[in-house]
Amino acid sequence: MCNIWKNGTSDELEPRHYAKLPTSLKTINITGGEPFMREDILDVVRAIDSKVPSSRFVFSTNGLTSERIVNCLKEIRKFHPEVGVGVSIDGLEETHDRIRGVPGIFRNAISTVKLLKASGFKDLRIGMTLVKDNVGEAARVYQLSKELGVEFTTTFAHNSEIYFHKTDNTPPELQEPAYDAVSVVLNSHLRSWSAKDWFRAYHMYGILDPKLRSEFTSRCEAGRRYLFVSPNGDIFPCMVMNERIGNLRNVDSWDDMFTQEVENRIARQVRNCTEDCWMVCNTRSLIISHPLKAGLWVAKNKVKAHFVQ
């Protein structure tokens, strides 16, 4: 559902450049394409760790090369214990293999999840990206995550010239029974004993409700609470806004780069953004910045969820 792999990798940052990241980062999502295709992935992670050793690293992977992925993560865990892993699952076997275009990749991905769990990794999740062809299977993939004993997250396919290299994605049409499939997951999250799941339900509500997504745009924290660094080092407020701030290769001081003029320019661009955007990074920042709004929604709907089959 994206064209990252077609973009080429000739201008990727060297591992040493990642040691320039700011020390204030709490969570770092190391993604791709497929991050474990980099032969020097361990060197990249060591460079990041040298700057932010107490942060949480989250790896997003397609799970294809199970043995390499698990071995790399075991090595990383030796020097950086705060490691989370999200394995992409886009439907049950037939649907996942068709969307990914690789026969057998579903079984590889499931094998990767099982091997990671057997190796003692606790922070594990299945990540599902909703598109028109798979949205009706959301509840079944959620059930699969329960059977595997891992967490479940989801979003819908977005457009991005700078990250996905895709501009024709649209939110899936959530008519019955697809709407019902997503609602089943939402209500299951609300019935959970985990507060994290309650706010995942809020995220899923935004997938169902375009009005909530449109309200979010005026509260977006892109460039302030989170940012996106492309493979060549370009720094953007987020992964969908093509508004370059600078390049990691050239950073000497983050304070020098984020001048008042730059912050004002980014703030204006964020306020005027018209993207239909609803990913975990911006939802998390919305909840942190406006906890009362999200908390009230959870309190109200958690009660209702216990009366929904």
CSV table of C-alpha atoms in Angstrom, one decimal, residues 27 56 58 203 225 279-289:
chain,number,residue,atom,x,y,z
A,27,THR,CA,10.1,7.1,21.8
A,56,ARG,CA,12.1,3.4,23.9
A,58,VAL,CA,10.1,0.6,18.4
A,203,HIS,CA,-7.6,6.2,18.1
A,225,ARG,CA,6.0,16.9,20.1
A,279,MET,CA,-1.7,8.0,12.9
A,280,VAL,CA,-0.5,6.7,16.3
A,281,CYS,CA,2.2,9.4,16.6
A,282,ASN,CA,-0.3,12.3,16.2
A,283,THR,CA,-3.0,10.6,18.2
A,284,ARG,CA,-0.7,10.0,21.1
A,285,SER,CA,0.4,13.7,21.1
A,286,LEU,CA,-3.3,14.8,21.0
A,287,ILE,CA,-4.1,12.6,24.0
A,288,ILE,CA,-1.0,14.0,25.9
A,289,SER,CA,-1.9,17.6,25.0
